[in-house]
Coordinates of C-alpha atoms and ligand atoms in Angstrom, one line a residue:
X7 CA 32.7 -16.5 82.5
X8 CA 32.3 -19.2 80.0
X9 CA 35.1 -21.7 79.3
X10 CA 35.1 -24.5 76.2
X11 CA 34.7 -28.2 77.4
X12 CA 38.2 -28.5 77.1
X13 CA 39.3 -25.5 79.2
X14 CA 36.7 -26.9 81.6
X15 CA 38.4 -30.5 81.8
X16 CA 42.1 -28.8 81.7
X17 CA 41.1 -27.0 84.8
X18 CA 40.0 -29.9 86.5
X19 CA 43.3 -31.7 85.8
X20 CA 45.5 -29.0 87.0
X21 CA 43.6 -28.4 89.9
X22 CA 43.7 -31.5 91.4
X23 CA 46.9 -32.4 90.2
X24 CA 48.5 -29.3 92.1
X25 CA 46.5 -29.8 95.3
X26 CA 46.4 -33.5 95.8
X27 CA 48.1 -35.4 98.3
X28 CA 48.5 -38.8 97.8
X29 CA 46.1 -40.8 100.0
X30 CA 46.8 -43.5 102.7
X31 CA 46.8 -46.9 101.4
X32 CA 45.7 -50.8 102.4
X33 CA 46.7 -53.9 101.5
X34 CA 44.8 -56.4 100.1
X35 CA 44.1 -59.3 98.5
X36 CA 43.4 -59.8 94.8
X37 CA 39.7 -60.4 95.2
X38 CA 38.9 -57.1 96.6
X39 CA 40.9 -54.9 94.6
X40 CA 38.7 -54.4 91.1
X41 CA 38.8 -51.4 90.6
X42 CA 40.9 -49.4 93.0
X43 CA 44.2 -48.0 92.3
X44 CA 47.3 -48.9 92.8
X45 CA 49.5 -47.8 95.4
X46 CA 53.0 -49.4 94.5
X47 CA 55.0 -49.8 91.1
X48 CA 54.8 -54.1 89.8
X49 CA 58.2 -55.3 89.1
X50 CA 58.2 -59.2 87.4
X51 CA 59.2 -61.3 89.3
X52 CA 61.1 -63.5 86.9
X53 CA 61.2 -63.0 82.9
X54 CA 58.1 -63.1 81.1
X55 CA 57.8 -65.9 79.1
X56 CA 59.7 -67.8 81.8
X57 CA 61.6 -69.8 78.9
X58 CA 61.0 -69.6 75.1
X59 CA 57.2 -70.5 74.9
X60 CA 55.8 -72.3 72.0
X61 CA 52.5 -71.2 71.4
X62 CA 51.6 -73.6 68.8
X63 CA 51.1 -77.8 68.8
X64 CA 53.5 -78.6 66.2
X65 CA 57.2 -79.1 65.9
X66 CA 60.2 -77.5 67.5
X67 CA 63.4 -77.3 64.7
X68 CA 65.8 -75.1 63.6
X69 CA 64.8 -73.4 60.6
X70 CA 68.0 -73.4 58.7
X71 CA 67.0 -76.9 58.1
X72 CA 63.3 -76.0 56.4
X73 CA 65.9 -74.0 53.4
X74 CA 64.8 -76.7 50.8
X75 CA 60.8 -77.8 51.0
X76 CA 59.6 -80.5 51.7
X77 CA 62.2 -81.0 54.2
X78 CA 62.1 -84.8 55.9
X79 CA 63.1 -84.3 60.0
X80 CA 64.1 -86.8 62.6
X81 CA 61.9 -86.7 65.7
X82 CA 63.4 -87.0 68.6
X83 CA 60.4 -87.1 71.2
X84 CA 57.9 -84.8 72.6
X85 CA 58.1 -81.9 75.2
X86 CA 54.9 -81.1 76.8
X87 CA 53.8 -77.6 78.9
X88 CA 54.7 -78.0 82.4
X89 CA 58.0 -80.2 80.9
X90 CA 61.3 -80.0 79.5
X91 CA 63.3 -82.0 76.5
X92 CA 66.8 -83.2 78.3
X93 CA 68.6 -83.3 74.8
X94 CA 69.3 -81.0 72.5
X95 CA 68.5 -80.6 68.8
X96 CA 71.3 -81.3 65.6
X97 CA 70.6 -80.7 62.6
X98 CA 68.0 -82.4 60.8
X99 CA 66.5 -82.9 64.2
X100 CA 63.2 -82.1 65.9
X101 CA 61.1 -82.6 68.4
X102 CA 57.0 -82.8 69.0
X103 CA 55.6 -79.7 70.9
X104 CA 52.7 -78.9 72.9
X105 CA 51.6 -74.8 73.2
X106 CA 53.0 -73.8 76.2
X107 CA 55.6 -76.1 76.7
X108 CA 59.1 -74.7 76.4
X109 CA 61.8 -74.5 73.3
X110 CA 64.7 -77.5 73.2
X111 CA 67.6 -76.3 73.3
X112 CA 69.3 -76.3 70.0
X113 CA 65.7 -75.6 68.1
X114 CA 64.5 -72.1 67.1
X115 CA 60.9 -72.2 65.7
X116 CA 57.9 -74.5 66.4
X117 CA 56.3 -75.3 62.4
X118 CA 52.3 -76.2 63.3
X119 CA 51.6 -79.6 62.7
X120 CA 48.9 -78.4 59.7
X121 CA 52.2 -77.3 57.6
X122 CA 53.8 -81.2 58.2
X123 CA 52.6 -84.5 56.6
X124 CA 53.3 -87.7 58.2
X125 CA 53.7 -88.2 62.0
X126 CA 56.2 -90.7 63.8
X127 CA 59.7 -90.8 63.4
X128 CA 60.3 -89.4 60.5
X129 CA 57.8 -85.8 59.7
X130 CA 57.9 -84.0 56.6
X131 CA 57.6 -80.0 56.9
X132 CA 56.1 -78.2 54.1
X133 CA 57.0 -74.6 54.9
X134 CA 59.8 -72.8 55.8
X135 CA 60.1 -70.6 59.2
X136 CA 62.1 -67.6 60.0
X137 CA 63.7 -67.7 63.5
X138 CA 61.7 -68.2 66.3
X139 CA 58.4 -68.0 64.3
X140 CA 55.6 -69.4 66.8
X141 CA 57.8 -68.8 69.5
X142 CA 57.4 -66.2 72.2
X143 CA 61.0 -65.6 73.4
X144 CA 61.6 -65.6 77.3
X145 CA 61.8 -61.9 78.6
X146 CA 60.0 -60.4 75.6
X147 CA 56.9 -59.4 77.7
X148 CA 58.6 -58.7 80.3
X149 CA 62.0 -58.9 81.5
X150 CA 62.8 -59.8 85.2
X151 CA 62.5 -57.0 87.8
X152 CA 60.9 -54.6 85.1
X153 CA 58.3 -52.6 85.9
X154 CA 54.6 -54.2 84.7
X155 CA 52.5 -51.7 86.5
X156 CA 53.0 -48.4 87.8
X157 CA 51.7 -46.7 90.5
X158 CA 48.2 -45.3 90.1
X159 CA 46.9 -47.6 87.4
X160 CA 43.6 -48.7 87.8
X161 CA 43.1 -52.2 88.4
X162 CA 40.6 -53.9 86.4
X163 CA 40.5 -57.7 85.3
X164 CA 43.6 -57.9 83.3
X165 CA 45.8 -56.0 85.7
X166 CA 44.5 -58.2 88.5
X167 CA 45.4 -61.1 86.0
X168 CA 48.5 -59.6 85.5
X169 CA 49.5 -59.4 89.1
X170 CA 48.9 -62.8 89.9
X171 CA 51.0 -64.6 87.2
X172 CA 53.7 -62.1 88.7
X173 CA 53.6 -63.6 92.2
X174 CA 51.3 -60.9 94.0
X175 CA 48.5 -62.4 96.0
X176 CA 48.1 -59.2 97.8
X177 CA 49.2 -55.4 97.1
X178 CA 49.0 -52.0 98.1
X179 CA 46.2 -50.0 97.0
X180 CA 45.1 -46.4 98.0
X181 CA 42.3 -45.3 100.0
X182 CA 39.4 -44.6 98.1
X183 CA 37.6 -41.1 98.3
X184 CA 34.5 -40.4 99.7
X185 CA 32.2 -38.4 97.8
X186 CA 29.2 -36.8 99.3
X187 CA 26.4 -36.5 97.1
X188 CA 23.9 -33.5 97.8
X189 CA 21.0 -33.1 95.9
X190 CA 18.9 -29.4 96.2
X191 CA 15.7 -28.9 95.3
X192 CA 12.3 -27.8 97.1
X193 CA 10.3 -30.4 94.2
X194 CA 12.5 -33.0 94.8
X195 CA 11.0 -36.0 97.2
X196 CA 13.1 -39.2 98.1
X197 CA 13.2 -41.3 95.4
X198 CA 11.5 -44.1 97.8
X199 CA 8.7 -42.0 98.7
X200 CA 5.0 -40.7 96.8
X201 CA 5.7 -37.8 94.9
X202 CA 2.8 -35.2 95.2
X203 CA 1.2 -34.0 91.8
X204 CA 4.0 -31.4 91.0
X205 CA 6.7 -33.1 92.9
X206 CA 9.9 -34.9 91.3
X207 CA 11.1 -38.2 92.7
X208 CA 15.0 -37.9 93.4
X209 CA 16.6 -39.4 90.3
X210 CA 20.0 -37.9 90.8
X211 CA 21.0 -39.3 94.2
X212 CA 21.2 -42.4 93.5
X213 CA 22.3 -42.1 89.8
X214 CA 25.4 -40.3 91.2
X215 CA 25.9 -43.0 93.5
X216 CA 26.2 -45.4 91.1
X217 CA 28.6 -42.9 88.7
X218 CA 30.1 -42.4 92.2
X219 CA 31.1 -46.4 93.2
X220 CA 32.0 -47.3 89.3
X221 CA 34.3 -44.5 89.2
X222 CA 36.2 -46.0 92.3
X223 CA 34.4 -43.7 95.0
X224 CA 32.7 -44.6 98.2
X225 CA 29.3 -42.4 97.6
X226 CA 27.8 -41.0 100.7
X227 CA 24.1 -39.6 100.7
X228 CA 23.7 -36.1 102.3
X229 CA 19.7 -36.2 102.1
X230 CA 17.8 -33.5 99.9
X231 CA 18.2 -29.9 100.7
X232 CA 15.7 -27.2 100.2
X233 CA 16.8 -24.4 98.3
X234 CA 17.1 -22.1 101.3
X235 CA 20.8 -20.9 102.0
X236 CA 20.2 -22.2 105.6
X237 CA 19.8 -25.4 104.7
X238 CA 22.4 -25.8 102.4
X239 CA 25.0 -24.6 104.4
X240 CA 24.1 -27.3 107.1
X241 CA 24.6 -29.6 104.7
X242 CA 27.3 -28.5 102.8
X243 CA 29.0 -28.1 106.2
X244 CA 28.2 -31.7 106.6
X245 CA 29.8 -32.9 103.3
X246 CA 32.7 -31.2 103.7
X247 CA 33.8 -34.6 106.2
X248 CA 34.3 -36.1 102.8
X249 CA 36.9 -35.6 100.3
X250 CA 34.4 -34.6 97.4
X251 CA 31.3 -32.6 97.4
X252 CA 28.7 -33.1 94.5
X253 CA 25.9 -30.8 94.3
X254 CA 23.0 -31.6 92.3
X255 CA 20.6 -28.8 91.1
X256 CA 20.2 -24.9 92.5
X257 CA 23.3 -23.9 90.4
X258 CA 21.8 -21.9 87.7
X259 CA 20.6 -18.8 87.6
X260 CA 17.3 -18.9 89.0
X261 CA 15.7 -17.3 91.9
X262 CA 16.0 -19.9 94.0
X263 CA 19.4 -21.6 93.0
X264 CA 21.3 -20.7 95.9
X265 CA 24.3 -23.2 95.8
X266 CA 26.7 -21.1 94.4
X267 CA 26.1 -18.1 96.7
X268 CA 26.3 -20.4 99.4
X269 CA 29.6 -21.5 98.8
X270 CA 31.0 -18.1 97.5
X271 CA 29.8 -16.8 101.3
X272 CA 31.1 -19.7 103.0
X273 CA 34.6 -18.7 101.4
X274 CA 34.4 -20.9 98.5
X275 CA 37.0 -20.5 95.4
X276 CA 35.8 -20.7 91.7
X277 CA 37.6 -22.3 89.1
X278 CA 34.8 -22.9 86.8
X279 CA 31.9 -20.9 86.4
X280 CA 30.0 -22.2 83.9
X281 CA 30.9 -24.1 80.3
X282 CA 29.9 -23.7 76.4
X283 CA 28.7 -27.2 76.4
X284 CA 25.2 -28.5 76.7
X285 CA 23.8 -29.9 78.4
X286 CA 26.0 -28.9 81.5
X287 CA 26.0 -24.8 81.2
X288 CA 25.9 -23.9 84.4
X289 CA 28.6 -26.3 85.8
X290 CA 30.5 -25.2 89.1
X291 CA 34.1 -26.3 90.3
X292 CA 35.8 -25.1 93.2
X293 CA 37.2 -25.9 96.5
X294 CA 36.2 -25.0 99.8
X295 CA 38.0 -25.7 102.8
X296 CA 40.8 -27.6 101.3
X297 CA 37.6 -29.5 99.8
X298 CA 37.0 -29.8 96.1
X299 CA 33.4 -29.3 94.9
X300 CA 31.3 -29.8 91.9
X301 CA 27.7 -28.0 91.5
X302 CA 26.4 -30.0 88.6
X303 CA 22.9 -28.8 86.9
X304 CA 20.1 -30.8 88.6
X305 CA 18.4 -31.9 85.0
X306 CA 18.8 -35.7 85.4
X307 CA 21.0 -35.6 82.1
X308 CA 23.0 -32.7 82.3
X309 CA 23.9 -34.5 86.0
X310 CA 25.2 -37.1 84.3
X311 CA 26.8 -35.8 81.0
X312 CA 29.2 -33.7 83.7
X313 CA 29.4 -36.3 86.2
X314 CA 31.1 -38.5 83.4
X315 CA 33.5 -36.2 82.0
X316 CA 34.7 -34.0 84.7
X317 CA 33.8 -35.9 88.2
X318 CA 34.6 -39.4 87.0
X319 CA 38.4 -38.2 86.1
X320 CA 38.5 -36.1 89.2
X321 CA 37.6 -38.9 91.9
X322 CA 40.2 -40.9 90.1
X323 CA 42.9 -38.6 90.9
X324 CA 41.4 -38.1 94.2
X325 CA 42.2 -41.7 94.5
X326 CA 45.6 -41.7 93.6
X327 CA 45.0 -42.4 90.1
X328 CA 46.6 -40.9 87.1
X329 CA 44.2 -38.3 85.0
X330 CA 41.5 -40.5 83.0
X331 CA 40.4 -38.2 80.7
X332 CA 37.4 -39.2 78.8
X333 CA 38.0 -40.6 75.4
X334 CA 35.7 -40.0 72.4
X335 CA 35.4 -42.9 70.0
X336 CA 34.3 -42.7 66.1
X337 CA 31.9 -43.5 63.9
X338 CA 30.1 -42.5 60.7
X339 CA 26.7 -40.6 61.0
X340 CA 24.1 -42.0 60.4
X341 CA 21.7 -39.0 59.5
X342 CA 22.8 -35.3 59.1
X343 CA 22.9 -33.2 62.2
X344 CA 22.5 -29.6 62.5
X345 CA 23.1 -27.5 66.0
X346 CA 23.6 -23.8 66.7
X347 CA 27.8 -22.2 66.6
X348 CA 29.5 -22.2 69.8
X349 CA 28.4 -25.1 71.9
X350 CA 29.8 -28.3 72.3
X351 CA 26.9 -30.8 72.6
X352 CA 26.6 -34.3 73.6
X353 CA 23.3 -35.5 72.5
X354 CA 22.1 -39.3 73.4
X355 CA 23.2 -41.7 70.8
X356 CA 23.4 -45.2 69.6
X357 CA 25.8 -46.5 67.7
X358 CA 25.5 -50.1 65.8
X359 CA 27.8 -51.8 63.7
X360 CA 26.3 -52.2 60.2
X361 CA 28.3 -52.9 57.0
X362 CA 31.5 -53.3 59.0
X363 CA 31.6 -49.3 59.9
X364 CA 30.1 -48.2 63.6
X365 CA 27.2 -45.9 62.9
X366 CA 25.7 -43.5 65.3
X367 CA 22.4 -41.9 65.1
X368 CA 20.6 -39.7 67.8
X369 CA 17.7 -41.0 69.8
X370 CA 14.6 -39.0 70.1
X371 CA 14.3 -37.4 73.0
X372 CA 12.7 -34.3 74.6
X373 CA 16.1 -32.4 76.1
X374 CA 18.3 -32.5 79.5
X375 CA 15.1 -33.5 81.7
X376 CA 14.7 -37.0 79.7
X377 CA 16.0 -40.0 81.2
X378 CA 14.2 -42.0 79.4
X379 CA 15.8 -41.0 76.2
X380 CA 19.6 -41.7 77.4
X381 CA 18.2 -44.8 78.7
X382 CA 17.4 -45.4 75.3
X383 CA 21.4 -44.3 74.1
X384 CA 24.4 -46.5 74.2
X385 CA 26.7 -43.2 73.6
X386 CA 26.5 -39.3 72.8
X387 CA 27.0 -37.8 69.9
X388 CA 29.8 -35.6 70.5
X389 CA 29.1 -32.2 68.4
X390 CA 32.2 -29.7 68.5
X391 CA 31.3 -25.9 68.8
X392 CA 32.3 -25.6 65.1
X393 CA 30.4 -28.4 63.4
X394 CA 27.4 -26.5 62.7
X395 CA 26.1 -29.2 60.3
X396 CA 26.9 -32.5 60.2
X397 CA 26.7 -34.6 57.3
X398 CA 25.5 -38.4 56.8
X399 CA 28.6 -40.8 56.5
X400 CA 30.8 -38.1 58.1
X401 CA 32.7 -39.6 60.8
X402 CA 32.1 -37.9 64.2
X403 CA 33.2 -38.4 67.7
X404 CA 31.4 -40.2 70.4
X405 CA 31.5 -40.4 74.2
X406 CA 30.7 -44.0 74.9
X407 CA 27.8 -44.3 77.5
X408 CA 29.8 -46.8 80.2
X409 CA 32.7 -44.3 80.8
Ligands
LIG28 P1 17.9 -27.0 88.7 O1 19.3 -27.3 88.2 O2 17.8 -27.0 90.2 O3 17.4 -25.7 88.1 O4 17.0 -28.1 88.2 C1 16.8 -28.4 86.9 C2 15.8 -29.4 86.6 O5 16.2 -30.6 87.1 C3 14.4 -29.2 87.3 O6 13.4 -29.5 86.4 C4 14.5 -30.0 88.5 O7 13.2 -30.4 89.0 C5 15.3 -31.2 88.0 N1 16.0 -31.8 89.1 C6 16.8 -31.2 90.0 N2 17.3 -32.0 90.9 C7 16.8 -33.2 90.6 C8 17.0 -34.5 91.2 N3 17.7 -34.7 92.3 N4 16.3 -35.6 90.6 C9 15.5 -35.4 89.5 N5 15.4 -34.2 89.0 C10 16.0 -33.1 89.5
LIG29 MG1 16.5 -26.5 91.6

């Protein structure tokens, strides 16, 4: 039975949230850890800005003396980052400040040094400040001992920044999934070796591979099966050492697409049979053996429309991770789109900023079979089963290509 994209993904979510233990975890240090997910919650180690942080070059006062403009000042020094002023500020006082460098006491706003006139002892200030204008008070980011990360956030660059400027050269991350990829077909040849006249070199191995390793897997290759049921169950048998199995191909409903009655005699549960969406129709989910398992459609593009927006979130939580669901952007259309009721399509894309407004148009391309055409793509248009024709300048959703 057919279920709407976003049955499909709901599924996928609730599966794997019920049924997934948490995996084992390693330490490590900072350098290795782009990408995985964390393992532990990140509590600052101290208050975040340290002290009051000025984050201008300028001058630190107290800005019930800037009431009446142009307001002459005493200077009483300079405080540099990495330093600290020993005095304290009176009124009609300031001091020269460097960004970075922490807040006098007795001063609460830096004024930039393009709003004074005159340097030396005695500045001017032309404008007045509210209370800690160009200041970023200590413990605003963060206050000592509060949480900064939680458990089962990805880490990309600026978490890792993040975790060093709270003290942690190393932390706990978990385990990452392995995912065996299994690609069926009796056409398909090793992408590394000649293809005969009416053979097809093995695109979707290593494409998933690579889907596989950005989404924070560890991609395993199974080798190609033929679409004979003995074959498949060896190797399904095989990939059910790892914590994911991804078929490729044999799930439709041909003759010879034998992936689903494989599993369903092997003992296989379905969860998702098939989705209004295209390309991706004949989509599988399940679990076998306490193994979750997707059969995506072996056209190269259908293999990777479903890889991104139901595997990608599913290895994450596999890996500990919360669900990542993927997130449609907007833009404007660029020419009017028409489509038959009932689908949801995501159709190969490019959007370009032009006027100030991201606009998308389609690329040509000859269906789910064309690699070339997605190559072609930075996005997909994202066509919902009810938007049967799309106007120019209406905005629309779009699944950005990198997710
Ligand atoms: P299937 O899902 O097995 O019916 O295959 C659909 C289409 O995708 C056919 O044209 C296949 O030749 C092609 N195809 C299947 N598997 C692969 C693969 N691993 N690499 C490239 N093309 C494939
Ligand atoms: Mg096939």
């Amino acid at each position: 039975m057919l279920v709407t994209f976003e049955q499909a993904l709901a599924i996928v979510k609730e599966k794997l949230s019920e049924e997934c233990p948490k995996p084992s975890a390693d330490i490590l240090p900072l350098n290795q850890v782009q990408g995985r997910i964390l393992a532990e919650g990140i509590a600052a180690d101290r208050d975040y800005p340290p002290f009051n942080r000025s984050t201008r070059d300028g001058y630190a006062v107290r800005s019930a003396d800037l009431r009446t403009l142009p307001a002459t000042l005493e200077c009483l020094g300079e405080v540099r980052a990495g330093e600290h002023f020993a005095g304290a500020l009176g009124a009609g006082q300031c001091v020269r400040i460097m960004t970075g460098a922490p807040l006098p006491a007795g001063a609460d706003a830096v004024v930039m040094v393009e709003h004074v006139r005159g340097e030396g002892s005695r500045p001017e200030v032309t404008r007045a400040l509210g209370p800690f204008e160009n200041v970023v008070r200590q413990g605003s980011e963060a206050a000592r001992g509060s949480v900064v990360l939680r458990r089962g956030r990805r880490l990309e660059a600026s978490e890792i920044g993040l975790l060093a400027s709270v003290g942690r050269a190393q932390v706990r991350v978990f385990r990452q999934p392995r995912v065996a990829i299994l690609p069926t077909g009796d056409e398909i040849v090793p992408f590394d070796q000649p293809p005969g006249p009416f053979q097809i070199r093995d695109s979707n191995a290593v494409m998933l591979a690579a889907q596989v390793a950005a989404a924070g897997g560890v991609p395993r290759q199974a080798g190609i099966a033929r679409d004979d049921k003995e074959a498949l169950r060896r190797l399904t048998q095989e990939g059910l050492e790892s914590d994911l199995l991804l078929f490729s191909g044999g799930v439709s409903v041909g003759q010879y697409d034998f992936v689903g009655q494989v599993l369903d005699e092997m003992g296989g549960e379905f969860f998702v049979h098939g989705v209004a969406m295209r390309p991706g129709k004949p989509l599988l989910f399940g679990r076998l053996q306490r193994r979750f398992f997707f059969g995506l459609p072996g056209n190269p593009v259908s293999t990777y429309v479903t890889f991104a927006l139901f595997v990608r979130p599913a290895i994450g939580m596999l890996g500990g991770a919360t669900f990542e669901p993927p997130v449609f952007l907007r833009a404007r259309l660029g020419k009017p789109h028409r489509q038959k009721l009932g689908l949801t399509m995501f159709v190969p894309a490019r959007v370009e900023t032009r006027d100030g407004d991201p606009i998308v148009n389609v690329v040509e391309w000859q269906g789910s079979g064309d690699l070339v055409g997605v190559a072609a793509a930075n996005c997909f248009l994202v066509v919902h089963p009810d938007q049967t024709d799309l106007a120019a300048g209406e905005w629309v959703d779009v699944l950005p290509k990198g997710q």
